[in-house]
PDB file of C-alpha atoms in Angstrom:
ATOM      1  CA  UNK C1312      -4.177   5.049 -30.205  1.00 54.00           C
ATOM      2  CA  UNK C1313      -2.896   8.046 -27.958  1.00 57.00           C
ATOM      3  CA  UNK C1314       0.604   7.338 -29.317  1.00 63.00           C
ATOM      4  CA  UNK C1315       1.838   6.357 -32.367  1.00 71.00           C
ATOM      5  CA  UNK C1316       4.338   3.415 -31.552  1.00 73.00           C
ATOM      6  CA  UNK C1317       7.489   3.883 -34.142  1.00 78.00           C
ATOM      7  CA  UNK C1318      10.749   5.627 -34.565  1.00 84.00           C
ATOM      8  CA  UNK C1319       9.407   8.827 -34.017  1.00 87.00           C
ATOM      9  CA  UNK C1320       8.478   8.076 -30.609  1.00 82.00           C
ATOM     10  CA  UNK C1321      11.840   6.529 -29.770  1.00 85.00           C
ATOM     11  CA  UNK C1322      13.827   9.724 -30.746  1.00 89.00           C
ATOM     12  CA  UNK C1323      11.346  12.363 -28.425  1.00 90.00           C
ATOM     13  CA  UNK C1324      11.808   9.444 -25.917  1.00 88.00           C
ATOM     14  CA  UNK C1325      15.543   9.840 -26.187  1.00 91.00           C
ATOM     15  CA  UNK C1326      15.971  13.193 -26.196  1.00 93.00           C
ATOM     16  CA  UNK C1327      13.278  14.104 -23.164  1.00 93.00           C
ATOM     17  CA  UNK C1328      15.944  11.669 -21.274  1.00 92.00           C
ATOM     18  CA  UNK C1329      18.830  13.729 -22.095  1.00 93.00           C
ATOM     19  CA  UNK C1330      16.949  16.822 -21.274  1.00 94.00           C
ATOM     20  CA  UNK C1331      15.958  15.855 -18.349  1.00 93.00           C
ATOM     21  CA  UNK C1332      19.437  14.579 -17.613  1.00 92.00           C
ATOM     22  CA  UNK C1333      21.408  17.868 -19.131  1.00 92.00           C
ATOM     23  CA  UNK C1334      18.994  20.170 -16.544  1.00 93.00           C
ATOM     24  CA  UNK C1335      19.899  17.883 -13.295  1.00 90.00           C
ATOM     25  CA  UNK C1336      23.227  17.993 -14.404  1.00 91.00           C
ATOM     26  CA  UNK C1337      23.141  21.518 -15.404  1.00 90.00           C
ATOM     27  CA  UNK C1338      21.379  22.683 -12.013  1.00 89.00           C
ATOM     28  CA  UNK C1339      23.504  20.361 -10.071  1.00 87.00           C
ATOM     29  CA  UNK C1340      21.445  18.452  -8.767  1.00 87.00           C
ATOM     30  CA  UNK C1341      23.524  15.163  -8.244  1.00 85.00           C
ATOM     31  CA  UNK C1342      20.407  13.283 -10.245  1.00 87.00           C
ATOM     32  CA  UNK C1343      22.079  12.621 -13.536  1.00 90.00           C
ATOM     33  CA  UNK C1344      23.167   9.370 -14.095  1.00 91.00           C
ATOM     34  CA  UNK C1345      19.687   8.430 -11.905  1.00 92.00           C
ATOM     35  CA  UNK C1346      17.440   9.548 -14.772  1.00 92.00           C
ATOM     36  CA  UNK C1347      19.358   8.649 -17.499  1.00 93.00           C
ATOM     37  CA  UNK C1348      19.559   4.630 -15.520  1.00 93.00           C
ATOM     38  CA  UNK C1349      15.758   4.945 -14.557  1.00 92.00           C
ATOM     39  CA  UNK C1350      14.404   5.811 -17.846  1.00 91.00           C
ATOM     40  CA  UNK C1351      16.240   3.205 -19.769  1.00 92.00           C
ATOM     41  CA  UNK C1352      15.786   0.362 -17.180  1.00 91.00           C
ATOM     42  CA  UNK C1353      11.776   1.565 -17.156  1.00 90.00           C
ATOM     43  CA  UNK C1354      12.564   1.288 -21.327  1.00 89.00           C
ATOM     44  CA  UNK C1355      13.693  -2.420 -20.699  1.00 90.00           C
ATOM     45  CA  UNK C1356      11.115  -3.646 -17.777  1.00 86.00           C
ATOM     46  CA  UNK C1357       7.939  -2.351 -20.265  1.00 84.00           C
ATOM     47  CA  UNK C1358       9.269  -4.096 -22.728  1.00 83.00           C
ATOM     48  CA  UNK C1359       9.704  -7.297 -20.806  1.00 83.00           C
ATOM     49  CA  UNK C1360       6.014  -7.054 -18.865  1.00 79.00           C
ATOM     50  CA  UNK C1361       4.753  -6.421 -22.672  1.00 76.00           C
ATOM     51  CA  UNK C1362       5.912  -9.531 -23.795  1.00 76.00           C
ATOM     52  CA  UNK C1363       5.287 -11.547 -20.921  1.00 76.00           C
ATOM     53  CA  UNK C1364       1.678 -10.101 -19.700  1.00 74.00           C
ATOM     54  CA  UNK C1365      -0.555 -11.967 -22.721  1.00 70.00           C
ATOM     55  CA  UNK C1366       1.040 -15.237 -20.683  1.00 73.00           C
ATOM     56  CA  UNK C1367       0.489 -14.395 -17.599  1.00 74.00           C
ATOM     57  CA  UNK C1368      -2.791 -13.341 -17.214  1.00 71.00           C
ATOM     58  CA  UNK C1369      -4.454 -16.388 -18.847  1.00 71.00           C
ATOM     59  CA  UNK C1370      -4.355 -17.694 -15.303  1.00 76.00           C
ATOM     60  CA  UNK C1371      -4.459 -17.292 -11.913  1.00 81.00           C
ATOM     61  CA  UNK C1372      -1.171 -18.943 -10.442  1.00 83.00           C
ATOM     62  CA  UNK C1373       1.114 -16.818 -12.824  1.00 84.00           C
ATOM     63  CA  UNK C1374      -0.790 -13.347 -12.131  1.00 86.00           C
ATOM     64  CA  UNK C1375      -0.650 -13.644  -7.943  1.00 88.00           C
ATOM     65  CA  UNK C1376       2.963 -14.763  -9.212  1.00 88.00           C
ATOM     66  CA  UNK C1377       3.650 -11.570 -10.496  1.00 88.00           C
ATOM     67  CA  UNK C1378       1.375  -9.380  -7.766  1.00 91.00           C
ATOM     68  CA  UNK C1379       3.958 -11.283  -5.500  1.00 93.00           C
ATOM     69  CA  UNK C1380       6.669 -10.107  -7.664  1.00 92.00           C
ATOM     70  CA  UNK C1381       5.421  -6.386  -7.666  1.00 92.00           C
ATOM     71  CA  UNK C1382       4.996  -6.128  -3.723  1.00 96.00           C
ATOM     72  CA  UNK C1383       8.345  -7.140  -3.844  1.00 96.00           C
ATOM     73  CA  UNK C1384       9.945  -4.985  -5.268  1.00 94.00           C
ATOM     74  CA  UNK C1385       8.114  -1.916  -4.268  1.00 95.00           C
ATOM     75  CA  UNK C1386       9.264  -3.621  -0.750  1.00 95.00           C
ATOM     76  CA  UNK C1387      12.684  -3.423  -1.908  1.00 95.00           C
ATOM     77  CA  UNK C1388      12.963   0.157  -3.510  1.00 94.00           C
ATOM     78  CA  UNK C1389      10.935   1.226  -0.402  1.00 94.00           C
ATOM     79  CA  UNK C1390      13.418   0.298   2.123  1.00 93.00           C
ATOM     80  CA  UNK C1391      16.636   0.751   0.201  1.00 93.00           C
ATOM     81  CA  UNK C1392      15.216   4.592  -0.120  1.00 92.00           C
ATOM     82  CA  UNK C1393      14.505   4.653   3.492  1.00 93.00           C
ATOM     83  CA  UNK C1394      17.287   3.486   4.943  1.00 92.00           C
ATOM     84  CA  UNK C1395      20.522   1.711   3.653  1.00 89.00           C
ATOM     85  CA  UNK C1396      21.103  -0.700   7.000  1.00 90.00           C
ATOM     86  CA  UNK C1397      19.462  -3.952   7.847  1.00 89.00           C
ATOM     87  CA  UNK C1398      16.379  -2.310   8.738  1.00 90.00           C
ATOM     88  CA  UNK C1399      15.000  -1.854   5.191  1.00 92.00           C
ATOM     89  CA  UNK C1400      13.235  -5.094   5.328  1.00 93.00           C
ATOM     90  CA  UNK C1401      10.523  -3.598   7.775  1.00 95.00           C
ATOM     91  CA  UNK C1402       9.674  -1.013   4.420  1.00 94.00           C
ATOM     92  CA  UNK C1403       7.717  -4.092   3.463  1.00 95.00           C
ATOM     93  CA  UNK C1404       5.141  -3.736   6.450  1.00 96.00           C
ATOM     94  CA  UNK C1405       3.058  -0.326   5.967  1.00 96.00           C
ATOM     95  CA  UNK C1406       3.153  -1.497   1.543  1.00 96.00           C
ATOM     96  CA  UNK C1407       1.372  -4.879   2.952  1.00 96.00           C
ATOM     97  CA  UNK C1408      -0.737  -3.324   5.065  1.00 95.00           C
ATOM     98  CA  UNK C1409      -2.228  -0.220   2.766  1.00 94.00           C
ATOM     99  CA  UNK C1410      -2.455  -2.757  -0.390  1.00 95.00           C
ATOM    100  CA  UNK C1411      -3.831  -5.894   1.059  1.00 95.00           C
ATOM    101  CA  UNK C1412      -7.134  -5.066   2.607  1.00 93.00           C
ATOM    102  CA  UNK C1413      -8.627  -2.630   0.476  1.00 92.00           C
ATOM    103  CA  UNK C1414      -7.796  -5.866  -2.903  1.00 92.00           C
ATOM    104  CA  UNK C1415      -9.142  -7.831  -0.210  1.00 92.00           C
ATOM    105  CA  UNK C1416     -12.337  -5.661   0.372  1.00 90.00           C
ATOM    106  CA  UNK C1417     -12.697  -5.413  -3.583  1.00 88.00           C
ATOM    107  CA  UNK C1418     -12.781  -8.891  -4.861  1.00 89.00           C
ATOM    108  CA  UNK C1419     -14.695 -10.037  -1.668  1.00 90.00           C
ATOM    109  CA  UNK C1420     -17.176  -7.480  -2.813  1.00 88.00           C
ATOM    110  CA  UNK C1421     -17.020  -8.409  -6.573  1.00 85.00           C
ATOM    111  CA  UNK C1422     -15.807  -4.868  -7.536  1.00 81.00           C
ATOM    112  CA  UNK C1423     -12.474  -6.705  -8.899  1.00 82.00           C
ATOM    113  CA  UNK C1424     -12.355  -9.747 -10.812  1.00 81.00           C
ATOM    114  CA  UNK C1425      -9.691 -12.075  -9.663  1.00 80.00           C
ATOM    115  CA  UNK C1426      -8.592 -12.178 -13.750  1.00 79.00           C
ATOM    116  CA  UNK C1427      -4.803 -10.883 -14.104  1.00 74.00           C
ATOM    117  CA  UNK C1428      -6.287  -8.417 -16.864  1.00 78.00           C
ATOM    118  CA  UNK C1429      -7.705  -6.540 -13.553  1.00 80.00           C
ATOM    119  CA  UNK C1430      -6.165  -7.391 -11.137  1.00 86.00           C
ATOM    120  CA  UNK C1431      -2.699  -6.946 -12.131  1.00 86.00           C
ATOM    121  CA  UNK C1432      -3.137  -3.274 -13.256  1.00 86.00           C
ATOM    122  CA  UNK C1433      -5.411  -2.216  -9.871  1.00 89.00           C
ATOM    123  CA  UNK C1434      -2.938  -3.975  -7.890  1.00 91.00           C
ATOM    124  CA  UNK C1435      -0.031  -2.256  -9.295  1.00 91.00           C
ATOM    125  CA  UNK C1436      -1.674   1.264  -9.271  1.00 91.00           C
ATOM    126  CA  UNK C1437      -2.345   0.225  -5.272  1.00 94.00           C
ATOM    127  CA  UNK C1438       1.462  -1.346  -4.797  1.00 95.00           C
ATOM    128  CA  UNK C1439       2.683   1.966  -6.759  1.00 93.00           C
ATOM    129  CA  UNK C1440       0.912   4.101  -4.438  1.00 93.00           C
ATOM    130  CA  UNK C1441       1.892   2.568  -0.855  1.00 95.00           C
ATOM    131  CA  UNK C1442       5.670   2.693  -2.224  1.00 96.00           C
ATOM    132  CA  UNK C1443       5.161   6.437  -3.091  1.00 94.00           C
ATOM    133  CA  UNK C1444       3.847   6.760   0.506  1.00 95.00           C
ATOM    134  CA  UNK C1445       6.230   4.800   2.276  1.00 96.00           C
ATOM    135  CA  UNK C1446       9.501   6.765   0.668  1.00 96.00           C
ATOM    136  CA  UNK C1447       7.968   9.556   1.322  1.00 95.00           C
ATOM    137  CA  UNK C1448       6.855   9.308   4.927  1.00 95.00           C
ATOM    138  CA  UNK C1449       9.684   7.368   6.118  1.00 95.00           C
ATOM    139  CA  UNK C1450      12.187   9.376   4.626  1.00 94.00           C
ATOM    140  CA  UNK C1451      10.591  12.552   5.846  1.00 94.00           C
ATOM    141  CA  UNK C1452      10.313  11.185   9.844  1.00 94.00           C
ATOM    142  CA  UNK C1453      13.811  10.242   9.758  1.00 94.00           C
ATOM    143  CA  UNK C1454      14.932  13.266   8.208  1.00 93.00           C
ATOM    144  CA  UNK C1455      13.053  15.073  10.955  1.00 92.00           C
ATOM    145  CA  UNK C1456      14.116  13.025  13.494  1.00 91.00           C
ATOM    146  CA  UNK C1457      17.860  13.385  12.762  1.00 90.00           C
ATOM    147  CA  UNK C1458      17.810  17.193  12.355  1.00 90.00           C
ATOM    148  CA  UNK C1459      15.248  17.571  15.501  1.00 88.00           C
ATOM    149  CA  UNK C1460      17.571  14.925  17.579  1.00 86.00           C
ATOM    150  CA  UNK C1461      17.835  17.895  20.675  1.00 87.00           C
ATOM    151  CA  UNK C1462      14.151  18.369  20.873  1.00 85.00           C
ATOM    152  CA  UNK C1463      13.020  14.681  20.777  1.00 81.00           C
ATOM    153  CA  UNK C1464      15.743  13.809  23.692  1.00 84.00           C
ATOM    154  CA  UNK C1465      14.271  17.327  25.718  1.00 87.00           C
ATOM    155  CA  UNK C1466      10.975  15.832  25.431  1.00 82.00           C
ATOM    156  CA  UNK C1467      12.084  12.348  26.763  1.00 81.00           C
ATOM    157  CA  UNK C1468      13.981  14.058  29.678  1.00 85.00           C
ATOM    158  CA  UNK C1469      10.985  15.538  30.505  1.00 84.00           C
ATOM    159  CA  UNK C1470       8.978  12.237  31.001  1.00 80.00           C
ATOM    160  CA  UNK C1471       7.802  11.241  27.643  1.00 82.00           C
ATOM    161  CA  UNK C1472       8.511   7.587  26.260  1.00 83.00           C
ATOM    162  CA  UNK C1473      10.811   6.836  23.440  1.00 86.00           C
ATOM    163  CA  UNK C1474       8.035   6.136  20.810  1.00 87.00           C
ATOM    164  CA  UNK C1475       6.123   9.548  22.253  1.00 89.00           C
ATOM    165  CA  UNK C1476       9.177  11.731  21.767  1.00 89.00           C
ATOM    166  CA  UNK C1477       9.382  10.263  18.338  1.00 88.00           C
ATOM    167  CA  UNK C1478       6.527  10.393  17.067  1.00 90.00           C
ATOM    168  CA  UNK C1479       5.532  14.246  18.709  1.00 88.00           C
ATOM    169  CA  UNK C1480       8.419  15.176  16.056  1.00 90.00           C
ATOM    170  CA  UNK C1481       8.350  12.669  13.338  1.00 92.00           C
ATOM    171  CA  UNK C1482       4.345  12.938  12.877  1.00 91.00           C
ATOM    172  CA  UNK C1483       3.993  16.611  11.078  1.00 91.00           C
ATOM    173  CA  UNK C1484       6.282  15.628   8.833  1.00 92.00           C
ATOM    174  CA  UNK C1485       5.437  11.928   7.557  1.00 92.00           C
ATOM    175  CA  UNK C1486       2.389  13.425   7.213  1.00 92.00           C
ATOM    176  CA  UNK C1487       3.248  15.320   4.338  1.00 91.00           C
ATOM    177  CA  UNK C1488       3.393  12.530   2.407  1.00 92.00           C
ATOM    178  CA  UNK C1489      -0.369  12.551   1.990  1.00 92.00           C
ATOM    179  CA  UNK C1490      -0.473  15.558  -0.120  1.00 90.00           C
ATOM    180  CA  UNK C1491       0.418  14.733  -3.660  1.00 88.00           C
ATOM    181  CA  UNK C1492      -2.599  12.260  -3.343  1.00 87.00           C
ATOM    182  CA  UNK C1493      -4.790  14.823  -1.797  1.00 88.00           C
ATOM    183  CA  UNK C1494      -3.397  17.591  -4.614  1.00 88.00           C
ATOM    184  CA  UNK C1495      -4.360  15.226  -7.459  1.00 85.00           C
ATOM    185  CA  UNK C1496      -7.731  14.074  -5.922  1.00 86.00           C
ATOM    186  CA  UNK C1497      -8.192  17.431  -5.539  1.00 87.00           C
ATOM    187  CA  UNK C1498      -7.514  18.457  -8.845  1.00 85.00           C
ATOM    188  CA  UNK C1499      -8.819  15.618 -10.910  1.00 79.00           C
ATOM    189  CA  UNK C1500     -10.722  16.952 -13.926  1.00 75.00           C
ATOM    190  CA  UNK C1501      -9.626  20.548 -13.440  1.00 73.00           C
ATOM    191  CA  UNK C1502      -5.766  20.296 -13.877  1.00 73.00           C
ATOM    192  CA  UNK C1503      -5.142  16.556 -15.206  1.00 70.00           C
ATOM    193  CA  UNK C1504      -6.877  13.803 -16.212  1.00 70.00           C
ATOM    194  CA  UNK C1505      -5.385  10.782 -14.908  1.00 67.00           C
ATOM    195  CA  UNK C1506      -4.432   7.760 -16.608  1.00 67.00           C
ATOM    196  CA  UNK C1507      -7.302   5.576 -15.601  1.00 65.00           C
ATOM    197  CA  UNK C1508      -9.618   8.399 -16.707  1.00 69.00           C
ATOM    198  CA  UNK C1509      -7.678   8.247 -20.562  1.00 68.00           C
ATOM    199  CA  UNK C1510      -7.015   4.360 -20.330  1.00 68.00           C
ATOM    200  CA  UNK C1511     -10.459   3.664 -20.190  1.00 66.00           C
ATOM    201  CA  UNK C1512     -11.580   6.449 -22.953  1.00 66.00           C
ATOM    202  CA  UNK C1513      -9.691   5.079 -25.119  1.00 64.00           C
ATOM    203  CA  UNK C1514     -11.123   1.723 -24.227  1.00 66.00           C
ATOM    204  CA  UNK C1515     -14.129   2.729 -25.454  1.00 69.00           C
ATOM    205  CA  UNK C1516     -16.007   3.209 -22.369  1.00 69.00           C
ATOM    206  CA  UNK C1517     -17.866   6.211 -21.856  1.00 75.00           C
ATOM    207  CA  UNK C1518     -17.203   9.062 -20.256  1.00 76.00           C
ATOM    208  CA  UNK C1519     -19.311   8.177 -17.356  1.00 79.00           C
ATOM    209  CA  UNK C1520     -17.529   5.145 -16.745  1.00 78.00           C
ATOM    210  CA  UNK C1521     -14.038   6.510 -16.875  1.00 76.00           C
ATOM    211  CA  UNK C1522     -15.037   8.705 -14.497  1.00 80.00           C
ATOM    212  CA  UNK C1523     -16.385   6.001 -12.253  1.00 80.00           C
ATOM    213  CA  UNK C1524     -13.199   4.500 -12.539  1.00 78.00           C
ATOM    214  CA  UNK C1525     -10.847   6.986 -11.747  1.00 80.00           C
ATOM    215  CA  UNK C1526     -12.833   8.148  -9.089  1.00 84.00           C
ATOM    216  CA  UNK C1527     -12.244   4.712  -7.208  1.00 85.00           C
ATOM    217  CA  UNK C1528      -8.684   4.634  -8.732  1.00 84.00           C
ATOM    218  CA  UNK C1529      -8.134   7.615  -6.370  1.00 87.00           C
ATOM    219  CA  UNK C1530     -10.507   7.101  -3.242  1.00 90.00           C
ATOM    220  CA  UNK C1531      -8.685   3.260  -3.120  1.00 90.00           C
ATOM    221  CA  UNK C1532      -5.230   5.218  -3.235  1.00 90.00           C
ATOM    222  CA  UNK C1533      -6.231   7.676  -0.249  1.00 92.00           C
ATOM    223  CA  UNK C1534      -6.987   4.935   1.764  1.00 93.00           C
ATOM    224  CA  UNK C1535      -3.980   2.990   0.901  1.00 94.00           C
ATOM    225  CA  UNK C1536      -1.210   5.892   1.390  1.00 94.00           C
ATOM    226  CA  UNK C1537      -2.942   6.706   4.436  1.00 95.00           C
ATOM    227  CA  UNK C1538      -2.815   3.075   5.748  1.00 95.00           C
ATOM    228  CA  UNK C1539       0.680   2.664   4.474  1.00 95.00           C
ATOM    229  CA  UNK C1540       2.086   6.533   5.838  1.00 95.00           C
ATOM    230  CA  UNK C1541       0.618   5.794   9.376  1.00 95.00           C
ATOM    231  CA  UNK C1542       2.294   2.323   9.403  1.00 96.00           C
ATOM    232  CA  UNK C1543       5.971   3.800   8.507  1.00 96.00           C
ATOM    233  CA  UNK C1544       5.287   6.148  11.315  1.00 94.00           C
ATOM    234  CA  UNK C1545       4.778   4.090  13.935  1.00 94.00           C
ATOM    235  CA  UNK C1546       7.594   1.953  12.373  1.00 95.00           C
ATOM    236  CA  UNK C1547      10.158   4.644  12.651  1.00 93.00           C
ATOM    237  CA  UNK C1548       9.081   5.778  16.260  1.00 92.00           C
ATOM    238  CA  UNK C1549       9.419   2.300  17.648  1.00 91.00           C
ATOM    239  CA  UNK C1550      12.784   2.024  16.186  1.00 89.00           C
ATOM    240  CA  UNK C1551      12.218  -0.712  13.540  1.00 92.00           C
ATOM    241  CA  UNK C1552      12.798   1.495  10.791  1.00 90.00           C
ATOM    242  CA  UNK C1553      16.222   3.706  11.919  1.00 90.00           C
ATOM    243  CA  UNK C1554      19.413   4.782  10.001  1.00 86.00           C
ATOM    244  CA  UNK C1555      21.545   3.913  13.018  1.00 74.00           C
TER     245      UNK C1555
END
């Protein structure tokens, strides 16, 4: 066991909250009440998918229930961080389209047993990473977008199309939403060891294995944030995904 589940655990628990609270609030960084509502509703959700995961992956219908449930609310959190007008909804798109072919590809293929003990967990890693994306990328194009506004209507008076003016500005900058996948791929086994890599040694698989593991763990996320980061993009230069 890497942890020791008890009281102990609850009271560091506890007080890394507060810390992390007291500096936000300390460095004013307007994040406060964020952490201190994200770490106890994260408290409350484990504790719930703990006592209802034993259920639901004995079969099939209840784990694509709660894949279903997961895209959903990475859809949700996705769009309400994007954007905060009608528009959200289209957050749901580039999450779809990272996540859904490359679980297709995988149990097509056999790599990924359609069981909910494996296909919940690679899903959510997947659904977790295309939400990471899609915050990221959208919020960065729009951002861009709003404080570039001059430059993208310059390029359209000069003869360029809506979407082109868009995306000549919003591109660079979605972009960036690439590279904390890229820094940890980068990085695996020299500055962390990722939680598939530790999951699975303490599994008891070998060492070999883990590896193996979180080496698809990570290629599968590439190709997801990348799927889900050029999606957003061409979401926000159409005009689907605005803050109008």
């Amino acid at each position: 066991m890497l942890l020791p589940v008890g009281v102990t655990l609850g009271v560091v628990l506890a007080a890394l909250l507060v810390a992390a609270a007291g500096v936000a609030a300390l460095a004013s960084l307007g994040r406060s009440r964020e952490i201190l509502l994200a770490g106890l509703r994260a408290a409350v959700q484990l504790a719930a998918v703990s006592l209802l995961l034993g259920w639901v992956v004995g079969s099939l219908p209840p784990t694509l229930a709660f894949v279903a449930l997961m895209y959903a609310v990475a859809a949700w959190t996705a769009g309400r961080r994007v954007t905060r007008n009608g528009s959200w909804w289209w957050a749901a798109l580039p999450i779809a389209a990272g996540v859904a072919p490359v679980v297709a590809l995988l149990l097509v293929t056999g790599l990924l047993s359609p069981r909910g003990i494996a296909l919940i967990p690679v899903a959510g890693i997947l659904i977790g990473g295309a939400l990471t994306a899609t915050v990221l990328g959208g919020r960065r194009a729009l951002d861009e977008l709003t404080t570039r506004r001059g430059e993208v209507e310059a390029a359209m008076a000069l003869g360029l199309l809506d979407r082109e003016a868009r995306m000549e500005i919003a591109r660079p900058a979605a972009a960036d939403a690439l590279l904390p996948g890229l820094d940890q791929t980068r990085t695996v086994g020299l500055v962390t060891l990722p939680g598939a890599f530790v999951g699975m040694l303490l599994g008891g698989a070998s060492p070999v294995q883990a590896g193996a593991v979180q080496l698809f763990v990570l290629v599968a996320l590439m190709a997801v944030q990348a799927v889900a980061v050029t999606v957003v993009l061409e979401l926000v230069a159409r005009g689907r995904l605005h803050r109008r």
